[in-house]
Tab-separated table of C-alpha atoms and ligand atoms in Angstrom:
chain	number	residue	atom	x	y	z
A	707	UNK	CA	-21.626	-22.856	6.431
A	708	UNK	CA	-20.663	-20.081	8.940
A	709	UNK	CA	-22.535	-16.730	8.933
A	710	UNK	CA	-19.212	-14.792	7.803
A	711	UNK	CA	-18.533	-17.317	4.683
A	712	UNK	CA	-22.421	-17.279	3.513
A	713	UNK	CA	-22.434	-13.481	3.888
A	714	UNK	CA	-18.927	-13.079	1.789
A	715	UNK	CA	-20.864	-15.300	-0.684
A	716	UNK	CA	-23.897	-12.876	-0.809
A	717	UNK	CA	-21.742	-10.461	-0.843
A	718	UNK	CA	-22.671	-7.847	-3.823
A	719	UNK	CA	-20.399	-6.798	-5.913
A	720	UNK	CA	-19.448	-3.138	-4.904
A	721	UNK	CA	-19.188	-0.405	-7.378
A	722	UNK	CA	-16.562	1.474	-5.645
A	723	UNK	CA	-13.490	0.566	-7.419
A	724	UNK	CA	-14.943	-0.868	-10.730
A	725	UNK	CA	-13.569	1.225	-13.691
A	726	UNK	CA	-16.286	2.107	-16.257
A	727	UNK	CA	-15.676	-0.311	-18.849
A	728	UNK	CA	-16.041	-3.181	-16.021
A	729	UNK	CA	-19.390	-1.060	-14.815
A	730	UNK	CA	-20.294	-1.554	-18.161
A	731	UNK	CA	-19.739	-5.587	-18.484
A	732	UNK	CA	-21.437	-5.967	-14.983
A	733	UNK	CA	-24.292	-4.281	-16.819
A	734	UNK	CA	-24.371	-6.067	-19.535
A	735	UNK	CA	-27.027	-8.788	-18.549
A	736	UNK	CA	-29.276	-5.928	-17.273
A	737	UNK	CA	-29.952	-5.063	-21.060
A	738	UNK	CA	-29.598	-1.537	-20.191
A	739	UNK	CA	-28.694	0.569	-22.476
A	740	UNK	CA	-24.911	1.382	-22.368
A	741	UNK	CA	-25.487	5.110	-21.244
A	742	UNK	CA	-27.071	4.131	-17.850
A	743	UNK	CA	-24.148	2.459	-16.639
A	744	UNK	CA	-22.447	5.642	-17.788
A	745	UNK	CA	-24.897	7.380	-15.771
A	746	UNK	CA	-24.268	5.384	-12.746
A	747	UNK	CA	-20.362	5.731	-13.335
A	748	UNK	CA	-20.110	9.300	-13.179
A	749	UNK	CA	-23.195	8.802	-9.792
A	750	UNK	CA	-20.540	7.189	-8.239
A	751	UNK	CA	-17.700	8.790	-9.070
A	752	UNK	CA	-18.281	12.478	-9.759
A	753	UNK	CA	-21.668	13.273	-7.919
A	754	UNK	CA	-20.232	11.370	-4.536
A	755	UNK	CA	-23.784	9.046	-4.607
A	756	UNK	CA	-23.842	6.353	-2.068
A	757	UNK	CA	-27.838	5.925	-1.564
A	758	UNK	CA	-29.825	4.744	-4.577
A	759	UNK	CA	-31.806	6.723	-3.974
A	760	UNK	CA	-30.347	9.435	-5.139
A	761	UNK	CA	-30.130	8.320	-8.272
A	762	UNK	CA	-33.532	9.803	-9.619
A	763	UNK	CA	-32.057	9.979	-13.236
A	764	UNK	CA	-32.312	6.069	-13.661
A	765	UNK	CA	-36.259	5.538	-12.679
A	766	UNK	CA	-37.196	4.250	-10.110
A	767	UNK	CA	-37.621	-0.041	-11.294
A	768	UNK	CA	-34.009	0.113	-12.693
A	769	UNK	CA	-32.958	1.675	-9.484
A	770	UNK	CA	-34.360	-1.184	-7.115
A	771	UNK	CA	-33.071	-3.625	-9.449
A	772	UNK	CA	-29.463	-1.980	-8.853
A	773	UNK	CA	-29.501	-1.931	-5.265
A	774	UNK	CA	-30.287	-5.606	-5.034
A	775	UNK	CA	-27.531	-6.325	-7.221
A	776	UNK	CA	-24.862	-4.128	-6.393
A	777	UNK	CA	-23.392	-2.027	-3.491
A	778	UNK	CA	-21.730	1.208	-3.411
A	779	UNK	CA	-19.323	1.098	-0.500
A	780	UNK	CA	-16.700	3.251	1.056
A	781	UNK	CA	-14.318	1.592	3.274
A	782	UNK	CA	-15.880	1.686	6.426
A	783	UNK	CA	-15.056	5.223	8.625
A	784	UNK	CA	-14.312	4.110	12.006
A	785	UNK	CA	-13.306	7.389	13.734
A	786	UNK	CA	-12.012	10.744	12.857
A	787	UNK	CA	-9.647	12.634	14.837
A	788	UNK	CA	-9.502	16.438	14.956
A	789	UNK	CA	-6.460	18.151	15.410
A	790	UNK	CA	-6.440	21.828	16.780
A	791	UNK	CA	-4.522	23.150	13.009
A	792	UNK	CA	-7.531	21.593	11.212
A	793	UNK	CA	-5.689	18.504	10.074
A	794	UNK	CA	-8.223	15.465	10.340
A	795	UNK	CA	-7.272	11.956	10.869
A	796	UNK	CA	-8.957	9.271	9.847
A	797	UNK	CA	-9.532	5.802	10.756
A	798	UNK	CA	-10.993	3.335	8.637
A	799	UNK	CA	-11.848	-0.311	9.221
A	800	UNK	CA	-10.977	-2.230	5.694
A	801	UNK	CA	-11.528	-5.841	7.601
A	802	UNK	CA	-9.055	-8.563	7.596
A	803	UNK	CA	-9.676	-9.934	4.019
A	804	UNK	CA	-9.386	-8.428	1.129
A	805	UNK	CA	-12.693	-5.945	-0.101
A	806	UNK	CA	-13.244	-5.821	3.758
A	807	UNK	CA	-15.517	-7.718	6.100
A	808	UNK	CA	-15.302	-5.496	9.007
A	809	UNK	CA	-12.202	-6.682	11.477
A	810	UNK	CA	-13.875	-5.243	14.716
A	811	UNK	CA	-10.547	-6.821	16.300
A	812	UNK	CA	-7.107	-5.024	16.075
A	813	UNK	CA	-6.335	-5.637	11.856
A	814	UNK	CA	-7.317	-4.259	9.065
A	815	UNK	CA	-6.736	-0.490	10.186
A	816	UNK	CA	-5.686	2.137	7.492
A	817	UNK	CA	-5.589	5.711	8.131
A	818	UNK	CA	-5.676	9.133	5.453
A	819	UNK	CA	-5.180	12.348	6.662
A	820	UNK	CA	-7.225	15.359	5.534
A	821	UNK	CA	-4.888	18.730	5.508
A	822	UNK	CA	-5.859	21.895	5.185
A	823	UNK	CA	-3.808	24.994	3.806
A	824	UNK	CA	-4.647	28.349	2.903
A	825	UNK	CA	-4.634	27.860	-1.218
A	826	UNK	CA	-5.295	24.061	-1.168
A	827	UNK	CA	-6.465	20.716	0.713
A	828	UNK	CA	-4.287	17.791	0.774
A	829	UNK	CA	-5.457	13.896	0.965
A	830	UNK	CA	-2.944	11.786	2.315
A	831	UNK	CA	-3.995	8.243	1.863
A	832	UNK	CA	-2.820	4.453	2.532
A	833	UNK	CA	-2.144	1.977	0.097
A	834	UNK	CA	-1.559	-1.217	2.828
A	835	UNK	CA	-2.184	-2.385	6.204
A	836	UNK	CA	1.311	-2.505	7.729
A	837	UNK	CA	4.447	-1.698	5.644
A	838	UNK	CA	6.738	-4.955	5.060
A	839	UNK	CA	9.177	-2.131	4.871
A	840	UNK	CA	10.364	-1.419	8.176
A	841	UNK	CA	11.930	1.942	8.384
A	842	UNK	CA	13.220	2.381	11.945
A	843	UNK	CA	11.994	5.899	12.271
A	844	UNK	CA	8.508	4.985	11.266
A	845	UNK	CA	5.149	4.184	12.944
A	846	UNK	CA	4.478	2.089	10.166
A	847	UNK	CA	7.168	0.023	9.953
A	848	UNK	CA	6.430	-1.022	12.694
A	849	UNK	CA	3.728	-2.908	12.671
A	850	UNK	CA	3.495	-6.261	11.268
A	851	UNK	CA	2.065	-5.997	7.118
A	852	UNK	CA	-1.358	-7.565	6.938
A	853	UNK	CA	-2.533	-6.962	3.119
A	854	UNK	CA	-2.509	-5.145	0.295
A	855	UNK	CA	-5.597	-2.123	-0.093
A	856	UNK	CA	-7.653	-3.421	-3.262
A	857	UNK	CA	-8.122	0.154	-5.609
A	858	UNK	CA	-11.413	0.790	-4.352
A	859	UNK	CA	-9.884	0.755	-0.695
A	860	UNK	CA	-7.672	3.059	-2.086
A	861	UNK	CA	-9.740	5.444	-4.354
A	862	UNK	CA	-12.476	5.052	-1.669
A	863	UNK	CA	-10.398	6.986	0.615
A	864	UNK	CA	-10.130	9.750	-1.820
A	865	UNK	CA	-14.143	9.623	-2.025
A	866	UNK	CA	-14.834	9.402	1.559
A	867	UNK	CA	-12.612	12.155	2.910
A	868	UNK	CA	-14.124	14.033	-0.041
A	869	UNK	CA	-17.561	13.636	0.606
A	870	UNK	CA	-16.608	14.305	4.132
A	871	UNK	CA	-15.259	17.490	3.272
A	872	UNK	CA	-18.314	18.829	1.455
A	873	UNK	CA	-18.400	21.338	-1.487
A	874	UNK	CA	-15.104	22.659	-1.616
A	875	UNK	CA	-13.506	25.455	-3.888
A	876	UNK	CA	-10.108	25.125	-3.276
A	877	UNK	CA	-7.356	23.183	-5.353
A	878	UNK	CA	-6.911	19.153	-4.361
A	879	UNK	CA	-4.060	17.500	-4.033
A	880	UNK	CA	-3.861	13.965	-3.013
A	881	UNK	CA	-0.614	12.583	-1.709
A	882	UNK	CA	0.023	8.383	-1.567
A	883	UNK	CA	2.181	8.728	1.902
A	884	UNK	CA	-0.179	7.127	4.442
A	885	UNK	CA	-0.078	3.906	5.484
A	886	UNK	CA	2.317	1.284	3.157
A	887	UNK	CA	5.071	1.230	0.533
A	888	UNK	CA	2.773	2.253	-2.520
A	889	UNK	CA	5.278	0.235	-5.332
A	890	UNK	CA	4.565	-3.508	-3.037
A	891	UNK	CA	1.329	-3.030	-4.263
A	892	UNK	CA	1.766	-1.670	-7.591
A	893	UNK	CA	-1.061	-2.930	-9.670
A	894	UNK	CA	-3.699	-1.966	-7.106
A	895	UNK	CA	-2.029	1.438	-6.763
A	896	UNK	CA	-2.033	2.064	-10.757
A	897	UNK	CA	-5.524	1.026	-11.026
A	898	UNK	CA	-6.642	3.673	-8.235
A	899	UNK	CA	-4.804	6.373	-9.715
A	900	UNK	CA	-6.641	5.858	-12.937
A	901	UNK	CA	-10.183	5.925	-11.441
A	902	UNK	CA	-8.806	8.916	-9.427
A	903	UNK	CA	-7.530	10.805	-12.561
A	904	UNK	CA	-10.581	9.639	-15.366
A	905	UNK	CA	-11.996	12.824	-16.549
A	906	UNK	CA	-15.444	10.689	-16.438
A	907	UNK	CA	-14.967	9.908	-12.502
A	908	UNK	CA	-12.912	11.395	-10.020
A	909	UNK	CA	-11.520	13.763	-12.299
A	910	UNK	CA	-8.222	14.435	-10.332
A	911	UNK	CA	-5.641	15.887	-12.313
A	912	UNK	CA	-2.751	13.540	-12.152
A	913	UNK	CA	-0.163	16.632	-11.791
A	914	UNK	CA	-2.272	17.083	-8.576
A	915	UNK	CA	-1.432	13.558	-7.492
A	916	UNK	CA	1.723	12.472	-5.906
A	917	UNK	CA	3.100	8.970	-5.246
A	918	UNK	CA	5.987	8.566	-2.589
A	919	UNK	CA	8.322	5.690	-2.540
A	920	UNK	CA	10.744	4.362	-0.280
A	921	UNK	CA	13.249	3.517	-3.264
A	922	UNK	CA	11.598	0.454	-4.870
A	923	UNK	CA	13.279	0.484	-7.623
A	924	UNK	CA	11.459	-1.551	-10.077
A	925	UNK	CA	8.275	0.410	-9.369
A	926	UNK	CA	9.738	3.663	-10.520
A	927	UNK	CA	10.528	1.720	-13.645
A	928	UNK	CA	7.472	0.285	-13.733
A	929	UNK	CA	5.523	3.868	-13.305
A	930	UNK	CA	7.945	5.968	-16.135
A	931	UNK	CA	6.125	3.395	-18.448
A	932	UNK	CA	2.640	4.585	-17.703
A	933	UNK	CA	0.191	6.326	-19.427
A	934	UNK	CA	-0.866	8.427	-16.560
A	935	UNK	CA	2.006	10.172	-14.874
A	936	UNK	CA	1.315	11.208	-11.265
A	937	UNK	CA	4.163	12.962	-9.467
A	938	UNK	CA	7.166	11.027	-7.836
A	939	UNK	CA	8.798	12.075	-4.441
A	940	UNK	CA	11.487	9.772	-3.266
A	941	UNK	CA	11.898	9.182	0.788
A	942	UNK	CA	16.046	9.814	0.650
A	943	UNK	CA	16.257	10.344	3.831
A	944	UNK	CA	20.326	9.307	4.119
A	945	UNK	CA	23.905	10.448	2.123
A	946	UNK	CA	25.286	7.459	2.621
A	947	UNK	CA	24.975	3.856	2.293
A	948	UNK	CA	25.591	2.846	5.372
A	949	UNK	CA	23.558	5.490	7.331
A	950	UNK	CA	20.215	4.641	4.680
A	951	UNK	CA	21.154	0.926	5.136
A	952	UNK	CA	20.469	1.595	8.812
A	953	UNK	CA	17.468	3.635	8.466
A	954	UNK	CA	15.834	1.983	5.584
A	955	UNK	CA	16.329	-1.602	5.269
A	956	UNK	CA	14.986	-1.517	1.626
A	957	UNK	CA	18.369	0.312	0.718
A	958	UNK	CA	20.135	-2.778	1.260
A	959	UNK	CA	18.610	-4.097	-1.655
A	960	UNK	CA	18.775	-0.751	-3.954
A	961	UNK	CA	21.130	1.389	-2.408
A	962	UNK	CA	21.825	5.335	-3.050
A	963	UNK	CA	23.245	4.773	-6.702
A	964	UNK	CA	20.860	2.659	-8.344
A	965	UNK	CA	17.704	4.476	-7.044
A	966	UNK	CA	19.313	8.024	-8.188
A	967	UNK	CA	20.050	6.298	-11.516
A	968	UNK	CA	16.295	5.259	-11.600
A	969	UNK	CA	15.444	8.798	-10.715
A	970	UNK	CA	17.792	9.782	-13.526
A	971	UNK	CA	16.493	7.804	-15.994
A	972	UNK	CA	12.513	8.904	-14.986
A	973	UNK	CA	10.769	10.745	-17.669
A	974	UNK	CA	9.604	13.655	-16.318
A	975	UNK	CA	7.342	16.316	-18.460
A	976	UNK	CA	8.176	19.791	-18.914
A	977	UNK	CA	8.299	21.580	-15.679
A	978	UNK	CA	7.875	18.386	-13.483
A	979	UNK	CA	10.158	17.778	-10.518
A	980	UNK	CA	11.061	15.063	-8.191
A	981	UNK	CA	10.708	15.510	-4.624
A	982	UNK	CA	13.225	14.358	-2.749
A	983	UNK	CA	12.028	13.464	1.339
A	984	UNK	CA	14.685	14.134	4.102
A	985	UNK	CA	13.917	13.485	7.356
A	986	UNK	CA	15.833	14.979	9.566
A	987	UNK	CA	16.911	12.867	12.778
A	988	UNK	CA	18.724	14.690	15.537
A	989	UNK	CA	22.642	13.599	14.774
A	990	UNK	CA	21.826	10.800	12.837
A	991	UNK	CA	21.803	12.322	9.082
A	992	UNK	CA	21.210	16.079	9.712
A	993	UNK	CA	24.962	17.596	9.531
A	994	UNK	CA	26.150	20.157	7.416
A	995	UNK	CA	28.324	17.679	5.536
A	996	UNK	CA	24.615	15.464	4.959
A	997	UNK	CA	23.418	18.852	3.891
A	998	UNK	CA	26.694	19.113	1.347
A	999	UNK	CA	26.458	15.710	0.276
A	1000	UNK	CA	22.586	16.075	-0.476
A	1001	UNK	CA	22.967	18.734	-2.583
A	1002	UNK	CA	25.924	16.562	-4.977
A	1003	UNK	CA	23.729	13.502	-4.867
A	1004	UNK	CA	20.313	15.340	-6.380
A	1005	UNK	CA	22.123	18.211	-7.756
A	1006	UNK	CA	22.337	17.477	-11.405
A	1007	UNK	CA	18.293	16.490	-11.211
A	1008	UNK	CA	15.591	17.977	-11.821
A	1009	UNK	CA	14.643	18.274	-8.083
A	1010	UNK	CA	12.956	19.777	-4.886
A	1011	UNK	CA	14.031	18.620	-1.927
A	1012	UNK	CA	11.335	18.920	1.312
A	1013	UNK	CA	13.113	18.180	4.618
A	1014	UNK	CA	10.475	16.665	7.403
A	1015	UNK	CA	11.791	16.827	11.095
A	1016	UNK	CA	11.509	13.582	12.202
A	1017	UNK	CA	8.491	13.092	14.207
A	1018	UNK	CA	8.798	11.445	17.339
A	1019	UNK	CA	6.811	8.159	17.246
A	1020	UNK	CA	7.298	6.445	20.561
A	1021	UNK	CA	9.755	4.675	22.903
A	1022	UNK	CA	10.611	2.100	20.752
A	1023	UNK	CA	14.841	2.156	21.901
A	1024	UNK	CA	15.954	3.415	18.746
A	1025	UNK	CA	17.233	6.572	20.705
A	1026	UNK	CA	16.035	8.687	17.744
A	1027	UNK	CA	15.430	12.383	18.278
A	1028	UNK	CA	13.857	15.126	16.540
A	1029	UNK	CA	16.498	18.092	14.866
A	1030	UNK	CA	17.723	20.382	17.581
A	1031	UNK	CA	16.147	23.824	17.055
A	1032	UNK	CA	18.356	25.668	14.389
A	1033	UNK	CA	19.023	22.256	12.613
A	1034	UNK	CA	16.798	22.173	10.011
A	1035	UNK	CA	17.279	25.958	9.201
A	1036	UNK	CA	20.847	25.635	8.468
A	1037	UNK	CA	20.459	22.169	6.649
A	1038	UNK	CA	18.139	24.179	3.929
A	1039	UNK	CA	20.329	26.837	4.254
A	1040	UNK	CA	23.409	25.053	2.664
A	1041	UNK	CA	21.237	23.856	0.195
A	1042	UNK	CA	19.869	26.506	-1.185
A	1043	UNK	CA	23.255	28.213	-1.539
A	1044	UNK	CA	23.206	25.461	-4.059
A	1045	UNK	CA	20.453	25.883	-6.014
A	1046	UNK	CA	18.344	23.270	-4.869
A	1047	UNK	CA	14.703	24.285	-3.660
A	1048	UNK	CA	14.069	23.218	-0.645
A	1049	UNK	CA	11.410	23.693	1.726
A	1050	UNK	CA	11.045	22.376	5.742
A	1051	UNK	CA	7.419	20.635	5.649
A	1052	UNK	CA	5.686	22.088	8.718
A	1053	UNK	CA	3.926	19.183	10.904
A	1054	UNK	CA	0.474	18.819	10.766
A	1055	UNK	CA	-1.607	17.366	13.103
A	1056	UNK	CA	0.699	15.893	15.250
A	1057	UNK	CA	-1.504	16.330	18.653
A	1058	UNK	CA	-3.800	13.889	16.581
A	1059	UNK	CA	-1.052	11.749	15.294
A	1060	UNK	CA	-1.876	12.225	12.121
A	1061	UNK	CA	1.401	13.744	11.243
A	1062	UNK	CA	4.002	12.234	8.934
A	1063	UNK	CA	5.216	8.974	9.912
A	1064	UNK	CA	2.699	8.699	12.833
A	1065	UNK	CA	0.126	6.778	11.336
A	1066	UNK	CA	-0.132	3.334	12.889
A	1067	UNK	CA	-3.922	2.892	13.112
A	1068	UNK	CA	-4.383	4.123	16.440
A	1069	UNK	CA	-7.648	4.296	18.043
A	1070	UNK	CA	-6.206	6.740	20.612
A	1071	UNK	CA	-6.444	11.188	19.452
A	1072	UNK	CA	-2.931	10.928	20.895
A	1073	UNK	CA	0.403	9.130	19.703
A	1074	UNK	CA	2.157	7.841	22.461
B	1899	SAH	N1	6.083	4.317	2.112
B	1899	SAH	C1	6.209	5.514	1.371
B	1899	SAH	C2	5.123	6.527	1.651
B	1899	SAH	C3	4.689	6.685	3.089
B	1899	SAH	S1	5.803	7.406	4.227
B	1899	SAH	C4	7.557	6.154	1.612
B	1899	SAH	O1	8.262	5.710	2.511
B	1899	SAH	O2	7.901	7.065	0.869
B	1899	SAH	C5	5.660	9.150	3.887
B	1899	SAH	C6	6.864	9.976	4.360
B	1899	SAH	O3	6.919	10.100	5.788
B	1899	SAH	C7	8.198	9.385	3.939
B	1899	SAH	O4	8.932	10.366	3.258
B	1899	SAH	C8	8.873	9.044	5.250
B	1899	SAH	O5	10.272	9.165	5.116
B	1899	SAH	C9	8.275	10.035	6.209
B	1899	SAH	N2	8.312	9.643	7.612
B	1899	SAH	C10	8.207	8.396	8.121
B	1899	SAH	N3	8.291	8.431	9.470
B	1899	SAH	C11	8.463	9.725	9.820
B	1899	SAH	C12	8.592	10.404	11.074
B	1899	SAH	N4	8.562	9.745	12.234
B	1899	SAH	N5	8.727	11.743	11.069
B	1899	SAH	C13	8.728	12.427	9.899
B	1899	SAH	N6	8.587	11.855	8.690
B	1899	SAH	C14	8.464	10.509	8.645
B	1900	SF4	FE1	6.850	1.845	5.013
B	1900	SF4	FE2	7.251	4.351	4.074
B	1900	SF4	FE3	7.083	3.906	6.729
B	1900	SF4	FE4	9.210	3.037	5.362
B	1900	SF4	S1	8.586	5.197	5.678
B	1900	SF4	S2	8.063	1.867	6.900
B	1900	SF4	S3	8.304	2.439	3.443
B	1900	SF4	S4	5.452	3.608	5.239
């Protein structure tokens, strides 16, 4: 036996993205009474405990037994990358298998973002390693998918970036548009959102939390069945067929119509929206008549469109540039003479890469 395969047999089971009833089962041959691993739950999950030791409410023999049996990991924080705006990027080492035996090679990098604002923080965090996706305009895409994040890779995010940030008063809102196409990993993605939104745990309300897709249909279906309903923003990004089909490969498979008649057909509660994405590419989808056509193709929804200047992510050939100045202006412009909200999302941290679209697992502070 090899050193890696008898440690990943060793290997204890790690707390960090059990739900409470499976805390509760893995408890069960303790002979503990059922509070404790309610106790330990809410240690994990509310209070931000990673050392036993903190755990002074449990004594200390039940403690001791705990640590030998069970570990309370975080995926592991590589680097962090400051921006001069505040934004902070970073880079975490999930390993090349799945529940993450450190990589220390070039896979297994995810990224979340930390953004500051003057009323609220956002978390932007990764739900794979790669995107199968391949959106030509995207870091992501382009770079090879490696694996799914398990739900404690991607609720651990939420939980490291928080206890990073310390005691904080101001609102949280955590947004799934890191790394990965959140609906090709649907089940893992669900089961994170419900540790991040139990009133027990994490405690997140789910109107705080936002999923973003790039048109996957059957996950939108999928999610207006759920229990828990996080908000939906949909990366549009295109007015026509065959400029999206260019763009976005997945629209070759669900183009315009059927993902606004999925959109259509989404459930949404009383004074819920969905957020349309636009990025805006220099002469590629950001004329007037895009801006016309937009506004008929979301206008009978309930809707907010955000338009995102493309952010340059490297020579890669595709001759893509961001919107001349002016652009973007008059693109919201012609909405909003429609009735559509629409707001230009102001990049953050791009000297860090850590803006949208930039994230690629970079070791390097800058993106090219
Ligand atoms: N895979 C999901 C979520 C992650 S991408 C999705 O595609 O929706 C998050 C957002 O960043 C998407 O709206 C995407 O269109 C946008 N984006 C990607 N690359 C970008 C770039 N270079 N500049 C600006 N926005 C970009
Ligand atoms: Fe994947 Fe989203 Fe990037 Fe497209 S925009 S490649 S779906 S992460």
């Amino acid at each position: 036996m090899t050193e890696t395969t008898r440690a990943r047999k060793t290997a204890k089971p790690n707390l960090v993205g059990m739900a409470s009833d499976e805390i509760a089962a893995a408890f069960a041959p303790l002979g503990e009474p059922g509070y404790r691993a309610r106790q330990v739950y809410a240690g994990v999950y509310r209070k931000l405990w990673r050392d036993w030791g903190r755990f002074t409410d449990l004594g200390k023999t039940l403690r001791d037994e705990l640590r030998v049996r069970f570990a309370i990991e975080y995926p592991a924080m590589a680097r962090t990358f400051d921006s001069r705006d505040g934004t902070r990027r970073y880079l975490f080492d999930v390993g090349d298998g799945e529940g993450g035996t450190p990589s220390g090679g070039s896979g297994g990098r995810v990224e979340a973002v930390f953004i500051p604002e003057e009323s609220r923080d956002t978390l932007c965090i990764s739900t794979q390693v790669g995107c199968a996706r391949g959106c030509r305009f995207c870091a992501t895409g382009r770079l090879p998918f490696r694996r799914n994040l398990t739900a404690g890779e991607i609720a651990g995010q939420v939980l490291a970036l928080q206890a990073d940030r310390g005691a904080a008063t101001k609102r949280l809102n955590i947004v799934v548009m890191g790394m990965g196409e959140p609906f090709d990993n649907y089940e893992n993605v669900i089961r994170a959102l419900r540790l991040m939104t139990d009133g027990d745990g994490m405690g997140i309300p789910p109107r705080r939390v936002t999923i973003s897709t790039s048109g996957v249909v059957p996950g939108i279906e999928r999610l207006a069945a759920e229990s828990i309903q996080p908000n939906l923003a949909i990366s549009l990004n295109a007015t026509t067929d065959a400029v999206r089909d260019r763009l976005m490969p997945v629209n070759r498979k669900w183009g315009i119509a059927a993902l606004l008649d999925a959109c259509r057909r989404f459930p949404l509660a009383a004074r819920r929206r969905i957020t349309f994405e636009y990025v805006l590419i220099g002469d590629v989808n950001d004329s007037p008549e895009d801006a016309r056509r937009l506004a008929r193709l979301v206008g009978d929804l309930r809707q907010k469109v955000n338009l995102i200047p493309w952010n340059a992510v490297g020579a890669d050939g595709s001759g893509m540039k961001p919107p001349p100045p002016g652009r973007a202006e008059a693109f919201a412009q012609i909405l909003a003479a429609r009735r559509i909200t629409v707001n230009i999302r102001k990049a953050r941290g791009e000297d860090v890469a850590a803006a949208c679209g930039m994230l690629a697992g970079r070791e390097s502070a800058t993106p090219m």
